GROMACS .gro file of C-alpha atoms in nm:
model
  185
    1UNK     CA    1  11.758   3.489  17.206
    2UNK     CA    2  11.392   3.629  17.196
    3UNK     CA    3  11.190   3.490  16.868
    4UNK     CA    4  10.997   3.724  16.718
    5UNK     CA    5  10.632   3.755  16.663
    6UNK     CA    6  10.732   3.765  16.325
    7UNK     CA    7  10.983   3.503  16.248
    8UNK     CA    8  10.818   3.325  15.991
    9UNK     CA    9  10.787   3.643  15.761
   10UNK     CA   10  10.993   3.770  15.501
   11UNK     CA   11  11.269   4.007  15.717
   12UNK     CA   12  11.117   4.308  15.467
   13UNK     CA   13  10.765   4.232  15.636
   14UNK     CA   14  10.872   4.121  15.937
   15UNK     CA   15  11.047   4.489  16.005
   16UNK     CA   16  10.770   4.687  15.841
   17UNK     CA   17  10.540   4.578  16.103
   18UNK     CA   18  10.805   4.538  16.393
   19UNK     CA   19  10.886   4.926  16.340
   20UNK     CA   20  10.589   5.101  16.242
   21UNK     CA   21  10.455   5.333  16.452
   22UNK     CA   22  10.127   5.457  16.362
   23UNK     CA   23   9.850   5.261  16.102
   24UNK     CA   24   9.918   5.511  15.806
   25UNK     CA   25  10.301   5.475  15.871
   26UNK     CA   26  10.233   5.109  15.834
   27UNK     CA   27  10.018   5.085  15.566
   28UNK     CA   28  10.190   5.297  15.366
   29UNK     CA   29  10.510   5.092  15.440
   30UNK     CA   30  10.329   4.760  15.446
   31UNK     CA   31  10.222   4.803  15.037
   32UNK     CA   32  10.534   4.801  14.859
   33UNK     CA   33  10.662   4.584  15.056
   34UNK     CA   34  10.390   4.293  15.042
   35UNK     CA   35  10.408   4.417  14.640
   36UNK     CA   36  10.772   4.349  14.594
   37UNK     CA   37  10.767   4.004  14.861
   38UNK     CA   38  10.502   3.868  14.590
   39UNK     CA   39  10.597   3.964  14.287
   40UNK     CA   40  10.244   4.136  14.238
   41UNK     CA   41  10.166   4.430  14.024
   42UNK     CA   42   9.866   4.595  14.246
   43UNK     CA   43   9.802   4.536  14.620
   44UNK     CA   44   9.518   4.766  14.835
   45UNK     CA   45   9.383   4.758  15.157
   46UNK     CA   46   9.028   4.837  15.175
   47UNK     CA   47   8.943   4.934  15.522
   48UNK     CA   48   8.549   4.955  15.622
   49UNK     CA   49   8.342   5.036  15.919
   50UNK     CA   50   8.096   4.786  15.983
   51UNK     CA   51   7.839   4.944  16.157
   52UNK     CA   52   7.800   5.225  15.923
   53UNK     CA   53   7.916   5.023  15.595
   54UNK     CA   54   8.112   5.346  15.549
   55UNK     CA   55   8.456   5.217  15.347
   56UNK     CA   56   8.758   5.316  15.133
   57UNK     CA   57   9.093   5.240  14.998
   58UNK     CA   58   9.288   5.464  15.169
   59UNK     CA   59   9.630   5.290  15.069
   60UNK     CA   60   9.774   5.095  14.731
   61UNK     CA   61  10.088   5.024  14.543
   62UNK     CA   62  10.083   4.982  14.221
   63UNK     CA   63  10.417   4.810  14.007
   64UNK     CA   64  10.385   5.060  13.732
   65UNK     CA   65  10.199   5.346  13.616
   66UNK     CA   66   9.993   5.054  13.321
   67UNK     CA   67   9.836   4.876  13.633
   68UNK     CA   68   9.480   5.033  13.710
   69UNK     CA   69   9.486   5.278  14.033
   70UNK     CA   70   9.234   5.146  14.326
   71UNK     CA   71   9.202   5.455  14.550
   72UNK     CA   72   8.935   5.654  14.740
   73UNK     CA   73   9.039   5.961  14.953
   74UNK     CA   74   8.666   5.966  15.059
   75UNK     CA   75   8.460   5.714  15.306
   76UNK     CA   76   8.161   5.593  15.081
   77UNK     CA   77   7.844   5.398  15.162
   78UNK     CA   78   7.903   5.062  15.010
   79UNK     CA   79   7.600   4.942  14.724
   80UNK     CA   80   7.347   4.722  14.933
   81UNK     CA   81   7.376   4.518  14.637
   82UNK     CA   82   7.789   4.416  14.658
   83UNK     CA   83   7.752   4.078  14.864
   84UNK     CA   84   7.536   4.001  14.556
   85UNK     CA   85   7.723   4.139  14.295
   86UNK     CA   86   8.128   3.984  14.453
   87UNK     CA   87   8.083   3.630  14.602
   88UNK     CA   88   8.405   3.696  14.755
   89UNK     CA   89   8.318   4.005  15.010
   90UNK     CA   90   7.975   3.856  15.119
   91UNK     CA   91   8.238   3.622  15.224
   92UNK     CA   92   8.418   3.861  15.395
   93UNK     CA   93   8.104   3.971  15.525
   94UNK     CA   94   8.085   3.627  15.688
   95UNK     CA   95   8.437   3.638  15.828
   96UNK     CA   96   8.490   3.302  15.620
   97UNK     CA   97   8.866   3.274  15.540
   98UNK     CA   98   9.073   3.456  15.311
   99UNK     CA   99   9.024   3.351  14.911
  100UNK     CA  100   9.286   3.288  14.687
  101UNK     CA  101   9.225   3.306  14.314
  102UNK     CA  102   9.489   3.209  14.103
  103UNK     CA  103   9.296   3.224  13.775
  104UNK     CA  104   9.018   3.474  13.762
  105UNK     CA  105   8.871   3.348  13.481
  106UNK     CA  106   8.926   2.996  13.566
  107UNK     CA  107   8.801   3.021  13.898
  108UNK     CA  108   8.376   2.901  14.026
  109UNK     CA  109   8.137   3.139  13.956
  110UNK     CA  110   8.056   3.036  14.356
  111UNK     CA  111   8.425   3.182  14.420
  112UNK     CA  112   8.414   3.440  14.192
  113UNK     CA  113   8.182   3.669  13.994
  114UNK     CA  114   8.390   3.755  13.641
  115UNK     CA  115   8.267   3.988  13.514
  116UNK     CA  116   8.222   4.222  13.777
  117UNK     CA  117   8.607   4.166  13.876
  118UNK     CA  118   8.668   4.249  13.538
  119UNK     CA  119   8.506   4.572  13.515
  120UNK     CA  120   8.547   4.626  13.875
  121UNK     CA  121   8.955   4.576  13.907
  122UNK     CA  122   9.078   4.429  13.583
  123UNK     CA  123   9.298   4.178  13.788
  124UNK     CA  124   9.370   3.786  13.650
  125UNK     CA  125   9.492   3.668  13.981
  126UNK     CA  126   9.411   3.785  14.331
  127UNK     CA  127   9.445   3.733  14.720
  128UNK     CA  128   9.090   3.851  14.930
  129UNK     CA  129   9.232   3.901  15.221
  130UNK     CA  130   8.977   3.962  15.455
  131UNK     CA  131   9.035   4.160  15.787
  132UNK     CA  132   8.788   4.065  16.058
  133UNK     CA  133   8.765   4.107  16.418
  134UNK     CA  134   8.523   4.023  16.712
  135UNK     CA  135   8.272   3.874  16.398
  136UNK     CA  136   8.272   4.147  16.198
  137UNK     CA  137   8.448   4.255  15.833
  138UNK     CA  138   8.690   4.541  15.919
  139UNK     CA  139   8.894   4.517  15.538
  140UNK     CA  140   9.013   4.338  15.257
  141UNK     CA  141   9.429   4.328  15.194
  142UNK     CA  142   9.428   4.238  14.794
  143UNK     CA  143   9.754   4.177  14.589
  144UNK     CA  144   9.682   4.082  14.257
  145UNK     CA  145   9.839   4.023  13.980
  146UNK     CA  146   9.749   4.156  13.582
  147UNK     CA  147   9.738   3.946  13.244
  148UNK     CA  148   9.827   3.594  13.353
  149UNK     CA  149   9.738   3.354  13.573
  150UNK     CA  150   9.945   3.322  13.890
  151UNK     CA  151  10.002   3.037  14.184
  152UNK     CA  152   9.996   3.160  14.510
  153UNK     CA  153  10.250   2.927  14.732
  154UNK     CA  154  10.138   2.808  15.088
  155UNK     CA  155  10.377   3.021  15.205
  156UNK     CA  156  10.260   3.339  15.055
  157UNK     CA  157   9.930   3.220  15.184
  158UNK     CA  158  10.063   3.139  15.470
  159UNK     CA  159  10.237   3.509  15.529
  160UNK     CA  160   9.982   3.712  15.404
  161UNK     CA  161   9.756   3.585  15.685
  162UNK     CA  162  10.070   3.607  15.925
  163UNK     CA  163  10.017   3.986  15.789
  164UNK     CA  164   9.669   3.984  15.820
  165UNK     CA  165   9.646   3.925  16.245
  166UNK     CA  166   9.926   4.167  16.307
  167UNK     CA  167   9.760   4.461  16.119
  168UNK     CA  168   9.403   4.370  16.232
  169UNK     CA  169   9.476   4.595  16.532
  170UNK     CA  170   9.598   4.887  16.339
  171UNK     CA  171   9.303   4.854  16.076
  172UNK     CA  172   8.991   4.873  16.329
  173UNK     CA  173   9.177   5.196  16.491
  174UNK     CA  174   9.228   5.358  16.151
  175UNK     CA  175   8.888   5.284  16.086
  176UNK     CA  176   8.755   5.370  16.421
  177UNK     CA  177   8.915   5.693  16.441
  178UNK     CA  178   8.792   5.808  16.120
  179UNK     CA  179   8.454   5.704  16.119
  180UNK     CA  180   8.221   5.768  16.386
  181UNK     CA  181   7.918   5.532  16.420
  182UNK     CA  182   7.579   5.694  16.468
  183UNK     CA  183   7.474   5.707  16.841
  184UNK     CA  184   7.187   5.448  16.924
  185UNK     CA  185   6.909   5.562  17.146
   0.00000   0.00000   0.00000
């Protein structure tokens, strides 16, 4: 019997990406399912074009209608000043690895800039998931979690990065097919 590139997920994961035709069929599928997997109450995928800087959150769950909404319909120019404002996506920017934060307000002020996750997204807890290919930040996958601290097991860790190379593909042709980067003479 043929193993599958996704044996060490979750079966709900595992056949959300096995059977998912196009990126917004997947993302769309892949939210409340990575939601319910980890008990989370929010989880987003920010998807960016790194030439232009162009980005938005095209896709979310939320676990009930309390948890604060993190959606943009539109592709925005992201602030020069966010790699100095959230530690965490000038590491993105870096391609370093994924973060996990399982106290917010616990958590280094190297890791983790408070107060700007706090009037930013409102989380406690949090996976930065960061989607890179060929050196360069394509997204950010985020589950987090609302009013409490939260551990993360190894093996969520460990799946939400399995999650992270399969969609990689399907994120830089979203992004690539929505955003167009200026021609260069």
């Amino acid at each position: 019997m043929l193993k599958s590139k996704f044996d060490r997920l979750p079966a709900s994961l595992a056949n959300v990406l096995a059977t998912t035709s196009t990126p917004e069929t997947l993302f769309n599928a892949l939210m409340p399912a990575l939601g319910d997997y980890l008990a989370c109450d929010r989880c987003f995928l920010y998807l960016r074009e790194p030439n232009t800087r162009l980005g938005k959150v095209p896709f979310y769950w939320v676990r009930h209608a309390d948890i604060p909404t993190v959606y943009d319909e539109d592709w925005k120019l992201e602030p020069p000043s966010l790699p100095d404002d959230d530690p965490m996506f000038a590491a993105a920017l870096r391609t370093e690895p994924s973060i996990v934060v399982d106290d917010v307000e616990a958590a280094s002020a190297d890791t983790v800039n408070k107060q700007f996750e706090q009037e930013n997204f409102g989380h406690r807890a949090l996976i930065h998931a960061h989607i890179c290919c060929e050196g360069q930040l394509w997204g950010v996958l985020q589950p987090s979690v609302f009013g409490q601290p939260r551990h993360w097991t190894q093996t969520e860790q460990e799946a939400i990065e399995q999650v992270v190379q399969a969609i990689t593909p399907s994120a830089v042709a979203y992004v690539k097919a929505a955003v167009k980067p200026p021609v260069t003479q």
